[in-house]
Amino acid sequence: MRTCPFFSICGGCRYDFTAPDYRDKKLELISDWNLSFEPFWTDAGCRRRADFAFAGGRFGFFRAGTKDIVPITNCPNLVREINMVLPKIAELPFDGAGAAMVTKCDNGIDLAITSNVPYFSREFKLAAEKLKLARVTWNGTMVCQTCTPQIKFGDMLTDYPIGAFLQPTVPSENAMRKFVIEHASTARHVADLFCGVGNFTFALNADGFDIAGIGMHRDLFKNPLTTKMLNNYDLVVMDPPRAGCESQCHELVASNVPKIIYVSCNPNTLRRDMRILTNGGYTVQDIAAFDQFVGSPHWEIAVVFKK
């Protein structure tokens, strides 16, 4: 029986994650991938971040294929801590139209607002302060803060930058990190590309390169690591955005890097980049899948390449 009251109403989920055939439907999406292991399944109710919309006094998720906002103040796919504060967030006096990214950090809730209205009002500031959230920002400007939001990766605690990318669920994030660590066990010098806030970086004692996050600030789309730089490493880990990392793959095939672990949230760009790597001399060793985007048509796929 379907238990999510918003399924088919809001556009947050493509599949009903409460349905008995949920896993079968999601597996169909990756049926042509030669997985080395059973996929890692994430339970519903684990999502620690969600991007809400607001406009005209309404707050919630867009109805599928429209700009109509379905009011939502409790989502069965979100962690309890977000649902507890969501009704009060929805009542904030938002100006204009925009998005509100709500993230459960390890020491509180972070609320990052982007709006077509450049500046927040005094009324909004006073209302936001009453919520006692870890941090509230408006178009990147601080509204109020009770502490610096932090995220824990294994034993490492790090500050969470405003609007930085974060894996949506902790169980899948941990499973992905475990997979990467196991395949990196013999590596001595690792480059973590598109490292974000450090899901793999700290555990691998890696050099982190990114566009925005905790590593060496470098736009890897416009300025990928060169072959000469790559030759300093015996392992490269990559977890790029949905656009993939085509330019970086061309540099990799010209390098002496013996092993690559490529983690992707977009099978289409991953296939494109796989062709570059395999045509350039790499072979696929293992493929793993992680259902961290519960209810969505998206999979996280990790591929291990060796030369």
Short mmCIF file of C-alpha atoms in Angstrom, two decimals:
data_model
loop_
_atom_site.label_atom_id
_atom_site.label_comp_id
_atom_site.label_asym_id
_atom_site.label_seq_id
_atom_site.Cartn_x
_atom_site.Cartn_y
_atom_site.Cartn_z
CA MET A 1 0.00 0.00 0.00
CA ARG A 2 1.25 3.46 -0.87
CA THR A 3 1.89 5.46 2.29
CA CYS A 4 3.54 8.63 1.00
CA PRO A 5 0.68 11.18 0.91
CA PHE A 6 2.46 13.31 -1.70
CA PHE A 7 3.48 10.71 -4.26
CA SER A 8 2.17 11.64 -7.76
CA ILE A 9 1.21 15.06 -6.36
CA CYS A 10 4.57 16.71 -5.76
CA GLY A 11 7.48 16.25 -8.14
CA GLY A 12 9.97 15.21 -5.49
CA CYS A 13 9.90 11.49 -6.32
CA ARG A 14 9.50 9.55 -9.56
CA TYR A 15 8.91 6.26 -7.75
CA ASP A 16 6.92 5.45 -4.63
CA PHE A 17 9.65 4.34 -2.25
CA THR A 18 7.04 2.72 0.00
CA ALA A 19 5.74 0.39 -2.72
CA PRO A 20 6.70 -3.31 -2.63
CA ASP A 21 7.97 -3.19 -6.22
CA TYR A 22 10.13 -0.08 -5.67
CA ARG A 23 13.46 -1.90 -5.91
CA ASP A 24 12.43 -3.84 -9.01
CA LYS A 25 11.53 -0.62 -10.80
CA LYS A 26 14.78 1.09 -9.86
CA LEU A 27 16.84 -1.94 -10.87
CA GLU A 28 15.35 -1.74 -14.37
CA LEU A 29 17.16 1.58 -14.82
CA ILE A 30 20.58 -0.06 -14.47
CA SER A 31 19.79 -3.48 -15.91
CA ASP A 32 22.42 -3.00 -18.62
CA TRP A 33 25.23 -2.32 -16.13
CA ASN A 34 27.37 -5.31 -15.28
CA LEU A 35 27.43 -4.77 -11.53
CA SER A 36 30.05 -6.56 -9.46
CA PHE A 37 27.88 -6.46 -6.34
CA GLU A 38 24.28 -6.21 -5.19
CA PRO A 39 23.33 -2.49 -5.13
CA PHE A 40 23.47 -0.66 -1.83
CA TRP A 41 19.91 0.23 -0.84
CA THR A 42 19.21 3.27 1.32
CA ASP A 43 16.13 3.29 3.53
CA ALA A 44 13.51 6.01 3.15
CA GLY A 45 13.57 8.73 5.78
CA CYS A 46 17.35 9.19 5.60
CA ARG A 47 17.57 12.20 3.32
CA ARG A 48 19.39 15.01 5.14
CA ARG A 49 18.97 17.80 2.62
CA ALA A 50 16.16 18.99 0.39
CA ASP A 51 15.67 21.94 -1.95
CA PHE A 52 12.29 23.57 -1.39
CA ALA A 53 10.62 26.26 -3.48
CA PHE A 54 8.78 29.37 -2.29
CA ALA A 55 6.65 31.96 -4.07
CA GLY A 56 3.48 33.91 -3.36
CA GLY A 57 3.28 32.78 0.24
CA ARG A 58 3.58 29.09 -0.63
CA PHE A 59 6.40 26.78 0.43
CA GLY A 60 7.01 23.20 -0.66
CA PHE A 61 7.98 21.13 -3.70
CA PHE A 62 7.06 21.83 -7.32
CA ARG A 63 4.30 19.72 -8.78
CA ALA A 64 5.87 17.46 -11.41
CA GLY A 65 6.48 19.31 -14.68
CA THR A 66 5.08 22.62 -13.40
CA LYS A 67 5.97 25.67 -11.35
CA ASP A 68 3.00 25.07 -9.06
CA ILE A 69 4.15 24.64 -5.46
CA VAL A 70 2.66 21.81 -3.42
CA PRO A 71 2.72 22.88 0.25
CA ILE A 72 4.79 20.36 2.22
CA THR A 73 5.82 20.60 5.86
CA ASN A 74 6.50 16.92 6.50
CA CYS A 75 8.17 14.59 3.98
CA PRO A 76 8.49 10.84 4.71
CA ASN A 77 11.78 10.79 2.83
CA LEU A 78 13.49 13.37 5.08
CA VAL A 79 15.24 12.88 8.39
CA ARG A 80 13.25 13.61 11.54
CA GLU A 81 15.30 16.69 12.43
CA ILE A 82 14.28 18.48 9.23
CA ASN A 83 10.63 17.54 9.52
CA MET A 84 10.55 18.86 13.09
CA VAL A 85 11.54 22.38 12.01
CA LEU A 86 10.01 22.43 8.53
CA PRO A 87 6.59 23.87 9.53
CA LYS A 88 8.32 26.87 11.12
CA ILE A 89 10.60 27.35 8.13
CA ALA A 90 7.55 27.30 5.84
CA GLU A 91 6.01 30.13 7.88
CA LEU A 92 8.98 32.48 7.43
CA PRO A 93 8.11 35.74 5.61
CA PHE A 94 9.95 34.98 2.37
CA ASP A 95 10.21 37.78 -0.18
CA GLY A 96 9.94 37.11 -3.90
CA ALA A 97 10.41 33.64 -5.33
CA GLY A 98 13.28 31.23 -4.99
CA ALA A 99 14.66 28.14 -3.33
CA ALA A 100 15.39 27.14 0.25
CA MET A 101 18.01 24.43 0.73
CA VAL A 102 17.51 22.80 4.11
CA THR A 103 20.44 20.67 5.32
CA LYS A 104 20.83 18.69 8.51
CA CYS A 105 24.41 19.14 9.62
CA ASP A 106 25.95 17.30 12.56
CA ASN A 107 25.40 20.27 14.86
CA GLY A 108 22.15 21.77 13.59
CA ILE A 109 20.10 22.83 10.57
CA ASP A 110 21.52 25.00 7.79
CA LEU A 111 19.07 27.05 5.70
CA ALA A 112 20.48 28.52 2.47
CA ILE A 113 18.04 30.72 0.55
CA THR A 114 18.37 31.94 -3.01
CA SER A 115 15.80 34.52 -4.08
CA ASN A 116 15.07 36.88 -6.93
CA VAL A 117 14.89 39.57 -4.25
CA PRO A 118 18.51 40.54 -3.53
CA TYR A 119 18.17 41.39 0.15
CA PHE A 120 16.25 39.96 3.09
CA SER A 121 13.90 42.10 5.13
CA ARG A 122 14.18 43.02 8.81
CA GLU A 123 10.96 41.06 9.36
CA PHE A 124 12.56 37.97 7.86
CA LYS A 125 15.70 38.36 9.96
CA LEU A 126 13.74 38.65 13.21
CA ALA A 127 11.61 35.61 12.34
CA ALA A 128 14.63 33.55 11.32
CA GLU A 129 16.49 34.38 14.54
CA LYS A 130 13.65 32.87 16.57
CA LEU A 131 14.20 29.46 14.94
CA LYS A 132 17.68 29.12 16.46
CA LEU A 133 19.01 27.30 13.39
CA ALA A 134 22.73 26.74 13.01
CA ARG A 135 22.86 29.19 10.11
CA VAL A 136 20.52 31.07 7.79
CA THR A 137 21.79 32.79 4.63
CA TRP A 138 20.07 34.80 1.90
CA ASN A 139 21.79 34.81 -1.50
CA GLY A 140 25.02 33.96 0.30
CA THR A 141 24.71 36.76 2.87
CA MET A 142 24.46 35.84 6.54
CA VAL A 143 21.05 36.41 8.09
CA CYS A 144 21.78 34.81 11.46
CA GLN A 145 23.96 32.09 12.94
CA THR A 146 24.15 30.24 16.25
CA CYS A 147 27.16 28.08 15.30
CA THR A 148 29.28 27.14 12.30
CA PRO A 149 27.55 24.18 10.57
CA GLN A 150 29.77 21.11 10.52
CA ILE A 151 29.72 17.74 8.78
CA LYS A 152 31.41 14.55 9.94
CA PHE A 153 33.08 12.13 7.53
CA GLY A 154 34.06 9.08 9.52
CA ASP A 155 36.13 10.53 12.38
CA MET A 156 36.79 13.86 10.66
CA LEU A 157 34.63 16.90 11.43
CA THR A 158 34.79 19.79 8.97
CA ASP A 159 33.01 23.11 8.44
CA TYR A 160 30.20 23.08 5.91
CA PRO A 161 30.48 25.94 3.36
CA ILE A 162 27.32 27.77 2.32
CA GLY A 163 25.61 25.93 -0.53
CA ALA A 164 28.34 23.29 -0.87
CA PHE A 165 27.46 19.93 -2.38
CA LEU A 166 26.73 17.17 0.11
CA GLN A 167 25.68 13.57 -0.49
CA PRO A 168 21.95 13.44 0.38
CA THR A 169 22.02 10.46 2.73
CA VAL A 170 24.59 9.42 5.34
CA PRO A 171 24.18 5.61 4.91
CA SER A 172 24.93 5.75 1.18
CA GLU A 173 27.72 8.27 1.71
CA ASN A 174 29.33 5.89 4.21
CA ALA A 175 28.89 2.94 1.83
CA MET A 176 30.49 4.86 -1.04
CA ARG A 177 33.41 5.89 1.15
CA LYS A 178 33.88 2.28 2.32
CA PHE A 179 33.91 1.09 -1.31
CA VAL A 180 36.52 3.69 -2.28
CA ILE A 181 38.71 3.00 0.78
CA GLU A 182 38.72 -0.75 0.09
CA HIS A 183 39.82 -0.20 -3.51
CA ALA A 184 42.42 2.36 -2.46
CA SER A 185 44.06 0.16 0.17
CA THR A 186 47.44 -0.08 -1.62
CA ALA A 187 47.60 3.54 -2.83
CA ARG A 188 50.22 5.80 -1.29
CA HIS A 189 49.62 9.10 -3.10
CA VAL A 190 46.02 9.93 -3.99
CA ALA A 191 44.38 12.81 -5.84
CA ASP A 192 40.71 13.38 -4.98
CA LEU A 193 39.18 15.37 -7.84
CA PHE A 194 35.89 17.25 -7.41
CA CYS A 195 36.42 16.52 -3.71
CA GLY A 196 33.65 18.75 -2.36
CA VAL A 197 33.74 18.96 1.43
CA GLY A 198 35.85 15.83 1.79
CA ASN A 199 33.84 12.60 1.80
CA PHE A 200 36.85 10.71 0.39
CA THR A 201 39.65 13.22 0.96
CA PHE A 202 40.24 12.78 4.66
CA ALA A 203 39.88 9.00 4.68
CA LEU A 204 42.45 8.65 1.88
CA ASN A 205 44.80 11.35 3.14
CA ALA A 206 44.46 12.67 -0.39
CA ASP A 207 45.27 15.91 -2.15
CA GLY A 208 41.82 17.40 -2.71
CA PHE A 209 41.09 19.40 -5.85
CA ASP A 210 37.71 20.99 -6.45
CA ILE A 211 35.68 23.90 -7.70
CA ALA A 212 34.41 24.87 -4.24
CA GLY A 213 34.96 23.03 -1.00
CA ILE A 214 37.79 22.04 1.31
CA GLY A 215 40.49 21.29 -1.27
CA MET A 216 42.80 23.24 -3.55
CA HIS A 217 40.45 25.60 -5.36
CA ARG A 218 40.66 24.71 -9.01
CA ASP A 219 38.00 24.70 -11.74
CA LEU A 220 38.59 21.19 -13.06
CA PHE A 221 36.29 21.78 -16.04
CA LYS A 222 38.32 24.70 -17.36
CA ASN A 223 41.63 23.71 -15.81
CA PRO A 224 41.96 19.94 -15.34
CA LEU A 225 45.04 18.47 -13.73
CA THR A 226 47.71 18.08 -16.39
CA THR A 227 49.37 14.81 -17.32
CA LYS A 228 52.54 15.95 -15.56
CA MET A 229 50.63 16.64 -12.35
CA LEU A 230 48.71 13.37 -12.55
CA ASN A 231 51.93 11.37 -12.87
CA ASN A 232 52.64 12.19 -9.21
CA TYR A 233 49.76 9.94 -8.11
CA ASP A 234 49.19 6.19 -8.02
CA LEU A 235 45.42 6.64 -7.59
CA VAL A 236 42.92 9.22 -8.79
CA VAL A 237 39.45 9.39 -7.26
CA MET A 238 36.84 11.45 -9.10
CA ASP A 239 33.28 12.36 -8.07
CA PRO A 240 32.25 15.05 -10.56
CA PRO A 241 28.89 16.80 -10.96
CA ARG A 242 26.37 15.46 -13.47
CA ALA A 243 28.33 16.99 -16.37
CA GLY A 244 31.09 14.42 -15.81
CA CYS A 245 34.76 15.17 -16.42
CA GLU A 246 35.53 14.73 -20.12
CA SER A 247 38.54 17.05 -20.22
CA GLN A 248 40.08 15.43 -17.16
CA CYS A 249 39.67 11.96 -18.67
CA HIS A 250 41.64 13.00 -21.77
CA GLU A 251 44.50 14.06 -19.48
CA LEU A 252 44.26 10.80 -17.53
CA VAL A 253 44.64 8.53 -20.56
CA ALA A 254 47.90 10.33 -21.39
CA SER A 255 49.18 9.83 -17.84
CA ASN A 256 50.85 6.98 -15.96
CA VAL A 257 48.15 6.78 -13.25
CA PRO A 258 47.62 3.04 -12.73
CA LYS A 259 44.22 3.19 -11.04
CA ILE A 260 41.11 5.38 -11.14
CA ILE A 261 37.96 5.23 -9.05
CA TYR A 262 35.19 7.17 -10.77
CA VAL A 263 31.99 7.91 -8.80
CA SER A 264 29.12 9.35 -10.82
CA CYS A 265 25.50 10.43 -10.33
CA ASN A 266 24.88 10.49 -14.09
CA PRO A 267 25.16 7.18 -16.00
CA ASN A 268 25.07 9.00 -19.36
CA THR A 269 28.16 11.14 -18.82
CA LEU A 270 29.81 8.24 -17.01
CA ARG A 271 29.41 6.07 -20.13
CA ARG A 272 30.94 8.81 -22.26
CA ASP A 273 33.92 9.16 -19.94
CA MET A 274 34.28 5.38 -19.63
CA ARG A 275 34.74 5.18 -23.40
CA ILE A 276 37.53 7.74 -23.21
CA LEU A 277 39.28 5.82 -20.44
CA THR A 278 38.87 2.33 -21.90
CA ASN A 279 39.88 3.48 -25.39
CA GLY A 280 42.92 5.03 -23.73
CA GLY A 281 44.12 1.80 -22.17
CA TYR A 282 42.17 1.40 -18.92
CA THR A 283 40.09 -1.68 -18.13
CA VAL A 284 37.06 -1.88 -15.84
CA GLN A 285 37.68 -3.92 -12.68
CA ASP A 286 34.55 -3.38 -10.57
CA ILE A 287 31.21 -1.58 -10.81
CA ALA A 288 28.98 -0.77 -7.83
CA ALA A 289 25.62 1.02 -7.55
CA PHE A 290 24.15 2.99 -4.65
CA ASP A 291 20.49 4.00 -4.32
CA GLN A 292 21.17 7.18 -2.39
CA PHE A 293 18.59 9.25 -4.30
CA VAL A 294 15.65 7.34 -2.83
CA GLY A 295 12.44 7.75 -4.84
CA SER A 296 14.22 9.39 -7.79
CA PRO A 297 15.33 7.84 -11.11
CA HIS A 298 18.96 8.60 -10.22
CA TRP A 299 21.63 6.12 -9.21
CA GLU A 300 25.12 6.70 -7.91
CA ILE A 301 27.54 4.39 -9.75
CA ALA A 302 31.18 3.77 -8.88
CA VAL A 303 33.63 2.23 -11.37
CA VAL A 304 37.18 1.05 -10.71
CA PHE A 305 39.61 1.31 -13.65
CA LYS A 306 43.13 -0.12 -13.92
CA LYS A 307 45.87 0.34 -16.50
#
